[in-house]
Amino acid sequence: MNEPSSSINCLTVVDVRDYTQSYKDSDHESVHIPVGYLKRYFHEVPGGEVHIIASNFLERNISIRFFRRRGFNVTGYTLTDCACR
């Protein structure tokens, strides 16, 4: 059965790393907006669910708070430069 498209939630991957870091791991399906440009370009991110790609905890925290304040549902994040276990 086909469901109406309005009931399907889209997950958008948003890469908030600096351009010099994100071009190496370029994913054509993600939206690239560095943290410093979020305020100007967040309207390019379709509403709904968002997954954040950040290079460190500071970028992660800032971007998650930013998107939640604007009504986005942040479903998760990925840290690329983390020395986590």
mmCIF file of C-alpha atoms in Angstrom:
data_model
loop_
_atom_site.group_PDB
_atom_site.id
_atom_site.type_symbol
_atom_site.label_atom_id
_atom_site.label_comp_id
_atom_site.label_asym_id
_atom_site.label_seq_id
_atom_site.Cartn_x
_atom_site.Cartn_y
_atom_site.Cartn_z
ATOM 1 C CA MET A 1 0.000 0.000 0.000
ATOM 2 C CA ASN A 2 1.167 3.481 -0.743
ATOM 3 C CA GLU A 3 0.982 5.965 2.096
ATOM 4 C CA PRO A 4 0.362 9.648 1.481
ATOM 5 C CA SER A 5 3.613 11.577 1.248
ATOM 6 C CA SER A 6 2.476 13.999 3.970
ATOM 7 C CA SER A 7 2.634 11.242 6.588
ATOM 8 C CA ILE A 8 6.224 10.261 5.747
ATOM 9 C CA ASN A 9 8.929 12.036 7.760
ATOM 10 C CA CYS A 10 12.061 12.921 5.814
ATOM 11 C CA LEU A 11 15.432 12.723 7.497
ATOM 12 C CA THR A 12 17.824 15.442 6.406
ATOM 13 C CA VAL A 13 21.551 15.069 7.078
ATOM 14 C CA VAL A 14 23.117 18.435 7.915
ATOM 15 C CA ASP A 15 26.910 18.753 7.878
ATOM 16 C CA VAL A 16 27.903 21.662 10.159
ATOM 17 C CA ARG A 17 31.663 21.180 9.840
ATOM 18 C CA ASP A 18 33.914 23.786 8.251
ATOM 19 C CA TYR A 19 34.135 23.582 4.453
ATOM 20 C CA THR A 20 37.817 22.593 4.633
ATOM 21 C CA GLN A 21 36.866 19.469 6.591
ATOM 22 C CA SER A 22 33.585 18.533 4.976
ATOM 23 C CA TYR A 23 34.769 18.500 1.355
ATOM 24 C CA LYS A 24 36.900 15.410 2.074
ATOM 25 C CA ASP A 25 33.906 13.353 3.179
ATOM 26 C CA SER A 26 31.472 14.872 0.708
ATOM 27 C CA ASP A 27 28.035 13.287 0.747
ATOM 28 C CA HIS A 28 25.859 14.621 -2.049
ATOM 29 C CA GLU A 29 22.655 13.946 -0.137
ATOM 30 C CA SER A 30 23.588 16.067 2.878
ATOM 31 C CA VAL A 31 23.162 19.795 3.348
ATOM 32 C CA HIS A 32 26.463 21.576 4.102
ATOM 33 C CA ILE A 33 26.073 24.605 6.379
ATOM 34 C CA PRO A 34 28.992 25.434 8.695
ATOM 35 C CA VAL A 35 28.015 26.418 12.248
ATOM 36 C CA GLY A 36 28.878 30.068 11.644
ATOM 37 C CA TYR A 37 26.401 30.241 8.747
ATOM 38 C CA LEU A 38 23.439 28.453 10.366
ATOM 39 C CA LYS A 39 21.563 31.640 11.182
ATOM 40 C CA ARG A 40 21.693 32.816 7.556
ATOM 41 C CA TYR A 41 21.086 29.554 5.718
ATOM 42 C CA PHE A 42 19.024 27.275 7.981
ATOM 43 C CA HIS A 43 15.997 27.927 5.747
ATOM 44 C CA GLU A 44 17.674 25.673 3.134
ATOM 45 C CA VAL A 45 17.093 22.689 5.434
ATOM 46 C CA PRO A 46 13.675 21.118 4.851
ATOM 47 C CA GLY A 47 11.582 20.870 8.014
ATOM 48 C CA GLY A 48 11.238 17.624 9.882
ATOM 49 C CA GLU A 49 13.913 15.323 11.240
ATOM 50 C CA VAL A 50 17.592 16.294 11.179
ATOM 51 C CA HIS A 51 20.784 14.285 11.700
ATOM 52 C CA ILE A 52 23.861 16.422 12.517
ATOM 53 C CA ILE A 53 27.429 15.742 11.332
ATOM 54 C CA ALA A 54 29.916 17.734 13.425
ATOM 55 C CA SER A 55 33.635 17.579 14.048
ATOM 56 C CA ASN A 56 33.586 18.204 17.809
ATOM 57 C CA PHE A 57 31.315 18.538 20.841
ATOM 58 C CA LEU A 58 31.059 22.335 20.574
ATOM 59 C CA GLU A 59 29.771 22.238 16.979
ATOM 60 C CA ARG A 60 27.389 19.462 17.962
ATOM 61 C CA ASN A 61 25.927 21.311 20.945
ATOM 62 C CA ILE A 62 25.527 24.629 19.138
ATOM 63 C CA SER A 63 23.856 23.090 16.093
ATOM 64 C CA ILE A 64 21.514 20.822 18.059
ATOM 65 C CA ARG A 65 20.329 23.728 20.222
ATOM 66 C CA PHE A 66 19.948 25.921 17.151
ATOM 67 C CA PHE A 67 17.780 23.442 15.242
ATOM 68 C CA ARG A 68 15.650 22.508 18.258
ATOM 69 C CA ARG A 69 14.868 26.182 18.930
ATOM 70 C CA ARG A 70 13.589 26.482 15.376
ATOM 71 C CA GLY A 71 11.261 23.494 15.630
ATOM 72 C CA PHE A 72 13.370 20.766 14.034
ATOM 73 C CA ASN A 73 13.455 17.268 15.488
ATOM 74 C CA VAL A 74 17.127 16.316 15.916
ATOM 75 C CA THR A 75 17.270 12.523 15.736
ATOM 76 C CA GLY A 76 21.016 12.035 16.180
ATOM 77 C CA TYR A 77 24.531 13.163 15.445
ATOM 78 C CA THR A 78 27.896 11.944 14.179
ATOM 79 C CA LEU A 79 31.255 13.232 15.441
ATOM 80 C CA THR A 80 34.078 12.900 12.948
ATOM 81 C CA ASP A 81 37.100 14.078 14.972
ATOM 82 C CA CYS A 82 36.242 12.433 18.263
ATOM 83 C CA ALA A 83 38.672 10.305 20.224
ATOM 84 C CA CYS A 84 35.727 8.491 21.801
ATOM 85 C CA ARG A 85 35.778 4.847 22.686
#
